[in-house]
Coordinates of C-alpha atoms in Angstrom, one line a residue:
M1 CA -13.9 -146.3 34.1
E2 CA -14.7 -144.8 37.3
E3 CA -12.9 -141.8 37.9
E4 CA -10.5 -142.0 40.6
N5 CA -11.0 -139.6 43.5
V6 CA -7.9 -137.6 44.1
A7 CA -7.2 -137.4 47.7
A8 CA -6.8 -133.9 49.1
P9 CA -3.5 -133.1 50.6
V10 CA -3.3 -133.4 54.3
D11 CA -2.4 -129.8 54.8
A12 CA -5.1 -128.5 52.4
P13 CA -7.4 -126.1 54.2
T14 CA -10.9 -126.9 54.9
E15 CA -13.9 -125.0 53.6
E16 CA -14.2 -123.0 56.8
E17 CA -10.6 -122.1 56.7
K18 CA -10.9 -120.9 53.2
M19 CA -13.7 -118.6 54.2
E20 CA -11.6 -117.2 57.0
I21 CA -8.7 -116.7 54.7
E22 CA -10.8 -114.9 52.1
D23 CA -12.2 -112.6 54.8
T24 CA -8.7 -111.6 56.1
T25 CA -7.3 -110.9 52.5
P26 CA -7.7 -107.3 51.2
T27 CA -10.2 -107.1 48.4
D28 CA -8.3 -104.4 46.3
A29 CA -4.8 -106.1 46.3
P30 CA -4.0 -108.9 43.9
G31 CA -2.4 -111.9 45.3
D32 CA -0.2 -111.5 48.3
L33 CA 0.8 -107.8 47.4
S34 CA 0.0 -105.0 49.8
T35 CA -1.5 -101.7 48.7
D36 CA 1.9 -99.8 48.8
D37 CA 3.5 -102.6 46.8
Y38 CA 0.8 -102.4 44.2
A39 CA 1.2 -98.7 43.8
A40 CA 4.9 -99.1 43.4
S41 CA 4.5 -101.8 40.9
D42 CA 2.2 -99.5 38.9
D43 CA 4.8 -96.7 38.8
E44 CA 7.5 -99.1 37.8
G45 CA 5.3 -100.4 35.0
A46 CA 4.5 -96.9 33.7
A47 CA 8.1 -95.9 33.7
A48 CA 9.0 -99.1 31.8
E49 CA 6.4 -98.4 29.2
A50 CA 7.7 -94.8 28.8
A51 CA 11.2 -96.1 28.4
D52 CA 10.1 -98.6 25.8
E53 CA 8.4 -95.8 23.8
E54 CA 11.5 -93.6 23.9
E55 CA 13.6 -96.5 22.6
K56 CA 11.1 -97.0 19.9
V57 CA 11.5 -93.4 18.8
E58 CA 15.3 -93.1 19.2
E59 CA 16.2 -96.5 17.9
P60 CA 14.2 -97.5 14.9
T61 CA 13.5 -101.1 14.3
A62 CA 15.0 -103.0 11.6
E63 CA 11.8 -103.0 9.7
E64 CA 11.5 -99.1 9.6
P65 CA 14.6 -97.3 8.4
A66 CA 16.0 -94.5 10.5
A67 CA 14.6 -91.0 9.9
E68 CA 16.9 -88.6 8.2
P69 CA 17.8 -85.5 10.1
E70 CA 15.4 -82.7 9.2
A71 CA 17.0 -80.1 6.9
A72 CA 16.4 -76.4 7.2
E73 CA 13.3 -75.4 5.5
P74 CA 13.9 -73.1 2.5
A75 CA 12.4 -69.6 2.7
E76 CA 8.9 -69.5 1.3
E77 CA 8.7 -67.5 -1.9
E78 CA 6.3 -64.6 -1.8
K79 CA 3.3 -65.5 -3.7
P80 CA 1.6 -62.8 -5.7
E81 CA -1.4 -61.5 -4.0
E82 CA -4.6 -63.0 -5.3
E83 CA -7.2 -60.6 -6.5
K84 CA -9.4 -59.7 -3.6
P85 CA -13.1 -60.2 -3.8
A86 CA -15.3 -57.2 -4.3
E87 CA -16.5 -57.3 -0.7
E88 CA -12.9 -57.2 0.6
E89 CA -12.1 -54.2 -1.6
A90 CA -15.2 -52.3 -0.4
A91 CA -14.2 -53.0 3.2
A92 CA -10.7 -51.7 2.5
E93 CA -12.0 -48.5 1.0
E94 CA -14.2 -47.9 4.0
E95 CA -11.2 -48.3 6.3
E96 CA -9.2 -45.8 4.1
K97 CA -12.1 -43.3 4.4
K98 CA -12.0 -43.7 8.1
E99 CA -8.3 -43.1 8.2
E100 CA -8.6 -39.9 6.1
P101 CA -10.5 -37.9 8.7
E102 CA -7.9 -39.0 11.2
E103 CA -5.1 -37.6 9.0
E104 CA -7.1 -34.4 8.5
E105 CA -7.5 -34.0 12.2
E106 CA -3.8 -34.5 12.6
K107 CA -3.1 -31.8 10.0
V108 CA -5.5 -29.4 11.8
E109 CA -3.8 -30.0 15.1
E110 CA -0.4 -29.4 13.5
A111 CA -1.7 -26.1 11.9
E112 CA -3.1 -25.0 15.3
E113 CA 0.3 -25.7 17.0
A114 CA 2.1 -23.8 14.2
A115 CA -0.3 -20.9 14.7
E116 CA 0.4 -20.8 18.4
E117 CA 4.1 -20.7 17.7
T118 CA 3.7 -17.9 15.0
P119 CA 3.9 -14.4 16.6
A120 CA 0.7 -12.4 16.5
P121 CA 0.5 -9.8 13.7
V122 CA 0.7 -6.1 14.5
P123 CA -2.8 -4.9 15.3
V124 CA -4.3 -2.5 12.8
A125 CA -7.0 -0.1 13.8
K126 CA -10.4 -0.6 12.3
K127 CA -11.5 1.8 9.6
S128 CA -13.0 5.0 10.9
T129 CA -14.3 8.2 9.4
L130 CA -11.1 10.1 10.0
T131 CA -8.7 7.6 8.5
Q132 CA -5.0 7.3 9.1
K133 CA -4.5 8.9 5.7
Q134 CA -6.4 12.0 6.8
L135 CA -4.4 12.2 10.0
V136 CA -1.2 12.1 8.0
K137 CA -2.5 14.7 5.7
E138 CA -3.9 17.1 8.3
H139 CA -1.2 16.8 11.0
G140 CA 1.9 15.9 8.9
I141 CA 2.6 12.7 10.9
S142 CA 3.8 9.3 9.8
W143 CA 1.4 6.4 9.0
K144 CA 2.5 4.5 12.1
E145 CA 1.8 7.5 14.4
A146 CA -1.6 7.9 12.8
N147 CA -2.4 4.2 13.3
D148 CA -1.2 4.4 16.9
H149 CA -3.6 7.3 17.6
V150 CA -6.6 5.4 16.2
M151 CA -5.7 2.2 18.1
A152 CA -5.3 4.1 21.3
S153 CA -8.7 5.9 20.8
Q154 CA -10.4 2.6 20.0
A155 CA -9.0 1.0 23.1
E156 CA -9.9 4.0 25.3
L157 CA -13.5 4.2 24.0
G158 CA -14.2 0.5 23.9
E159 CA -15.5 -1.8 21.2
D160 CA -19.0 -0.3 21.4
A161 CA -17.7 3.1 20.3
S162 CA -18.8 4.4 16.9
E163 CA -16.4 5.2 14.1
E164 CA -17.1 8.9 14.4
E165 CA -16.2 8.9 18.1
I166 CA -13.0 7.1 17.4
A167 CA -12.1 9.5 14.6
A168 CA -12.7 12.5 16.8
L169 CA -10.6 11.3 19.7
A170 CA -7.8 10.2 17.3
N171 CA -7.9 13.7 15.8
E172 CA -7.5 15.3 19.2
K173 CA -4.6 13.0 20.1
A174 CA -2.8 13.7 16.9
A175 CA -3.4 17.4 17.3
A176 CA -2.1 17.3 20.9
A177 CA 1.0 15.3 20.0
K178 CA 1.7 17.6 17.0
G179 CA 0.6 20.9 18.6
S180 CA -1.8 21.6 15.8
K181 CA -5.4 22.6 15.8
P182 CA -7.8 19.6 15.8
V183 CA -9.8 19.1 12.7
E184 CA -13.5 18.3 13.0
A185 CA -14.2 14.8 11.8
E186 CA -17.5 15.8 10.2
E187 CA -15.8 18.6 8.2
S188 CA -13.1 16.2 7.1
K189 CA -15.7 13.7 6.1
E190 CA -17.6 16.2 4.0
E191 CA -14.4 17.5 2.3
E192 CA -13.4 13.9 1.5
K193 CA -16.8 13.3 -0.1
E194 CA -16.6 16.5 -2.1
E195 CA -13.1 15.5 -3.4
E196 CA -14.4 12.1 -4.3
E197 CA -17.4 13.6 -6.1
E198 CA -15.2 16.0 -8.0
E199 CA -12.9 13.1 -9.1
E200 CA -16.0 11.1 -10.2
D201 CA -17.3 14.1 -12.2
V202 CA -14.1 14.4 -14.1
P203 CA -14.1 11.9 -17.0
M204 CA -11.0 10.0 -17.8
E205 CA -10.3 12.0 -20.9
K206 CA -10.2 15.2 -18.8
K207 CA -7.3 13.9 -16.7
K208 CA -4.8 15.3 -19.1
T209 CA -1.0 15.1 -19.3
F210 CA 1.0 18.3 -19.3
R211 CA 0.9 18.4 -23.1
G212 CA -2.8 17.8 -23.0
L213 CA -3.3 20.7 -20.6
L214 CA -1.4 23.0 -22.9
Y215 CA -3.5 21.8 -25.8
D216 CA -6.7 22.8 -23.9
L217 CA -5.4 26.3 -23.4
G218 CA -5.9 27.0 -27.1
H219 CA -9.6 26.0 -27.0
V220 CA -12.2 28.5 -28.0
D221 CA -14.4 27.6 -25.1
D222 CA -13.3 29.3 -21.9
E223 CA -15.0 26.6 -19.8
I224 CA -12.3 24.3 -20.9
V225 CA -9.5 26.8 -20.7
V226 CA -10.1 27.9 -17.1
P227 CA -9.7 24.4 -15.5
A228 CA -6.6 23.7 -17.5
L229 CA -5.1 27.0 -16.3
Y230 CA -5.8 26.1 -12.6
K231 CA -4.2 22.7 -13.1
L232 CA -1.1 24.2 -14.6
E233 CA -0.9 26.7 -11.8
A234 CA -1.2 23.9 -9.2
L235 CA 1.9 22.3 -10.7
G236 CA 4.1 25.2 -9.4
L237 CA 6.3 25.2 -12.5
D238 CA 8.6 27.9 -11.1
K239 CA 9.4 25.7 -8.1
T240 CA 9.3 22.2 -9.5
H241 CA 10.9 22.8 -12.9
K242 CA 14.2 21.0 -12.2
E243 CA 12.4 18.0 -10.7
N244 CA 9.8 17.7 -13.4
P245 CA 9.9 14.9 -16.0
R246 CA 12.2 15.4 -19.0
K247 CA 9.3 16.0 -21.5
T248 CA 7.7 18.6 -19.2
K249 CA 11.0 20.5 -18.9
L250 CA 11.5 20.5 -22.7
L251 CA 8.0 21.9 -23.3
V252 CA 8.8 24.7 -20.9
A253 CA 12.3 25.4 -22.0
R254 CA 11.4 25.5 -25.7
G255 CA 8.6 28.0 -25.1
A256 CA 5.6 25.7 -25.8
A257 CA 4.0 26.4 -22.3
A258 CA 4.4 30.2 -22.7
L259 CA 2.9 30.2 -26.2
A260 CA -0.1 28.2 -24.9
V261 CA -0.7 30.6 -22.0
L262 CA -0.4 33.6 -24.3
Q263 CA -2.9 32.1 -26.7
A264 CA -5.4 31.6 -23.8
L265 CA -4.9 35.3 -22.8
K266 CA -5.3 36.5 -26.3
N267 CA -8.6 34.5 -26.8
H268 CA -10.2 35.0 -23.4
G269 CA -8.1 37.4 -21.2
E270 CA -10.1 40.6 -21.7
A271 CA -13.5 39.0 -21.3
N272 CA -12.8 36.4 -18.6
I273 CA -11.2 37.7 -15.4
E274 CA -10.2 34.2 -14.2
V275 CA -8.2 33.7 -17.4
A276 CA -6.6 37.1 -17.0
A277 CA -5.6 36.6 -13.4
V278 CA -4.4 32.9 -13.6
G279 CA -2.9 33.3 -17.1
L280 CA -0.8 36.4 -16.2
G281 CA 0.4 34.8 -13.0
L282 CA 1.4 31.6 -14.8
L283 CA 3.2 33.5 -17.5
L284 CA 5.1 35.6 -15.0
N285 CA 6.3 32.4 -13.2
L286 CA 7.5 31.0 -16.6
T287 CA 9.6 34.1 -17.2
T288 CA 11.3 33.8 -13.8
L289 CA 12.8 30.4 -14.9
R290 CA 15.2 32.4 -17.2
E291 CA 14.7 29.9 -20.0
K292 CA 15.8 31.6 -23.2
G293 CA 13.2 29.6 -25.2
C294 CA 10.4 30.9 -22.9
I295 CA 11.3 34.6 -23.3
D296 CA 11.9 34.2 -27.1
A297 CA 8.4 32.7 -27.5
I298 CA 6.8 35.6 -25.7
V299 CA 8.7 38.1 -27.8
E300 CA 7.9 36.3 -31.0
L301 CA 4.2 36.3 -30.2
N302 CA 4.3 40.0 -29.3
G303 CA 3.7 39.3 -25.6
S304 CA 3.4 42.9 -24.5
G305 CA 0.7 43.5 -27.2
I306 CA -1.4 40.7 -25.4
V307 CA -0.6 41.5 -21.8
I308 CA -1.2 45.3 -21.8
P309 CA -4.8 45.1 -23.3
V310 CA -5.6 42.5 -20.6
M311 CA -4.3 44.8 -17.9
T312 CA -6.3 47.7 -19.3
A313 CA -9.5 45.6 -19.4
H314 CA -9.1 44.8 -15.6
Q315 CA -7.6 48.0 -14.4
D316 CA -9.3 47.8 -11.0
D317 CA -8.0 44.3 -10.1
V318 CA -4.8 44.8 -8.2
D319 CA -3.6 41.2 -8.6
I320 CA -3.9 41.4 -12.4
Q321 CA -2.0 44.6 -12.4
L322 CA 0.8 43.1 -10.2
H323 CA 1.2 40.2 -12.5
G324 CA 1.1 42.4 -15.6
L325 CA 3.7 44.9 -14.1
G326 CA 6.0 41.9 -13.3
L327 CA 5.8 40.7 -16.9
L328 CA 6.5 44.1 -18.4
C329 CA 9.4 44.5 -16.0
N330 CA 11.0 41.3 -17.2
L331 CA 10.3 42.1 -20.9
S332 CA 11.8 45.6 -20.5
M333 CA 15.2 44.0 -20.0
V334 CA 15.1 42.5 -23.5
R335 CA 16.5 44.6 -26.3
G336 CA 13.8 45.6 -28.8
E337 CA 10.9 45.0 -26.4
I338 CA 11.0 48.5 -24.9
V339 CA 9.8 50.2 -28.0
K340 CA 7.0 47.5 -28.3
I341 CA 5.9 48.2 -24.7
S342 CA 5.7 51.9 -25.4
Q343 CA 3.9 51.4 -28.7
N344 CA 1.3 49.1 -27.1
G345 CA 0.4 51.6 -24.4
G346 CA 2.7 50.3 -21.6
V347 CA 3.6 53.8 -20.2
D348 CA 0.0 54.8 -19.8
V349 CA -0.9 51.6 -17.9
I350 CA 2.1 51.8 -15.6
I351 CA 1.6 55.4 -14.6
T352 CA -2.1 54.7 -14.0
D353 CA -1.3 51.8 -11.7
M354 CA 1.1 54.0 -9.7
E355 CA -1.6 56.7 -9.3
Q356 CA -4.3 54.2 -8.4
W357 CA -2.3 52.3 -5.7
P358 CA 0.2 54.8 -4.3
K359 CA 0.9 52.9 -1.1
V360 CA 1.1 49.4 -2.4
D361 CA 4.7 48.5 -2.2
F362 CA 4.8 45.8 -5.0
V363 CA 2.9 48.1 -7.4
Q364 CA 5.3 51.0 -6.9
R365 CA 8.5 49.0 -7.0
R366 CA 7.6 47.1 -10.2
A367 CA 6.3 50.2 -11.9
C368 CA 9.4 52.2 -11.0
K369 CA 11.7 49.4 -12.1
T370 CA 10.0 49.1 -15.5
L371 CA 10.1 52.8 -16.2
G372 CA 13.8 52.9 -15.1
N373 CA 14.6 50.1 -17.6
M374 CA 12.8 51.9 -20.4
A375 CA 14.5 55.2 -19.7
D376 CA 17.9 53.7 -19.3
Q377 CA 20.4 56.0 -21.1
N378 CA 22.3 52.9 -22.4
Q379 CA 19.2 52.0 -24.5
K380 CA 19.5 55.4 -26.3
L381 CA 15.8 55.8 -26.7
P382 CA 15.0 59.5 -26.2
S383 CA 11.5 59.1 -27.5
V384 CA 10.6 56.8 -24.7
Q385 CA 12.1 59.2 -22.1
T386 CA 10.1 62.0 -23.6
E387 CA 6.9 60.0 -23.4
I388 CA 7.5 59.3 -19.7
K389 CA 8.0 63.0 -19.0
N390 CA 5.0 64.2 -21.0
K391 CA 2.7 61.7 -19.2
K392 CA 3.8 63.0 -15.8
G393 CA 5.8 60.0 -15.0
L394 CA 8.6 61.9 -13.1
S395 CA 6.1 63.5 -10.7
T396 CA 4.6 60.1 -10.0
V397 CA 8.0 58.6 -9.3
G398 CA 8.7 61.6 -7.0
K399 CA 5.6 60.8 -4.9
C400 CA 7.0 57.3 -4.5
L401 CA 10.2 58.7 -3.0
E402 CA 8.2 60.7 -0.6
T403 CA 5.9 57.8 0.5
F404 CA 8.4 54.9 1.2
P405 CA 11.4 54.9 3.5
K406 CA 14.9 55.2 2.1
D407 CA 15.8 51.6 2.9
S408 CA 12.8 50.1 1.1
P409 CA 13.0 48.5 -2.4
S410 CA 10.4 50.9 -3.8
F411 CA 12.5 53.9 -2.8
R412 CA 15.7 52.5 -4.3
E413 CA 13.9 51.7 -7.7
A414 CA 12.3 55.2 -7.7
K415 CA 15.7 56.8 -7.1
R416 CA 17.3 54.8 -9.9
T417 CA 14.6 55.8 -12.3
M418 CA 15.0 59.5 -11.5
N419 CA 18.8 59.2 -12.1
Q420 CA 18.1 58.2 -15.7
F421 CA 16.7 61.7 -16.4
F422 CA 19.1 63.9 -14.4

């Protein structure tokens, strides 16, 4: 069958009109919509799509069940640290080593801050030849004063000054402040060296105790006896007896010291003038302590029989005679010793001393006092009085009365002696 031709509608546009219509229609707008309408439609479509998605999330479909509300997540348990690899441990050690210097720096800074807050110590003078100890010894000042003088001298002379210059100036300052005579630094230095050398020369076994010194006095070698006597003399027993240690006081009070000195005089007194002088002086000091044990020891060992021969051996030494006369005077006050003194030649040595030193006050006074004690009528010793008369003792005492003034001790003792005879 032939196809039937469909007649075109009457109002259908022709081909030319179609071309005109196509030219007048915008190319970017679909259909009859304008550009603004197209943009609006796009926005509405996007909004609709977003709403659909929200509905999908909020309202689950029948096929997918609604999501349960999320519960609070439980706290995660701490898991034990896994062992770190060797590389990580090495890195951690390096970091710790880096932190240690920082901690040390912090400690140093803290120490510096503490040092700044700590008050500065009192300055002490640098050591010089004339030390603070020497200033104290020479000028009788305190250690602080001595240190102040040295510091002032150091500051005045400057840091470049020698120790000798500082010492000399400090000595002058100390002398000016004390009003004493300055001591030459060099002399003090030499004296200090000599003392140190002497101390070094003395062995430890020679640094004896008081008992050890008394033991040395009985030695047969006078080179050991003499140093021991000097050391005992330096102790000043007549002045320090009360303050001495208990053992020392007992040795003195019981006569051990007097016996030791008498033994030294007996062994070496006549031959050695040092033993005679120091020994008699030391023994005289012991008798002045009025310790009964000391006097008893001298009497027991026949002290006058030792002292008088020593005096006779050194008749020209006035010091030895003075010490000996003092001892005889003290012994003459003990009953029974007067006869011993006379028998041992005491009257002869006493009168000889008075004739040899007629103007020496101590010799005349001690000699007159001893003769007066021996001639005392209460002793009832006519033989002793007779000996004194026969040896021109009264004429010697009379010269003493003529030599010394009436208010002198020597005149008074001479007058008392003369009264025993008349």
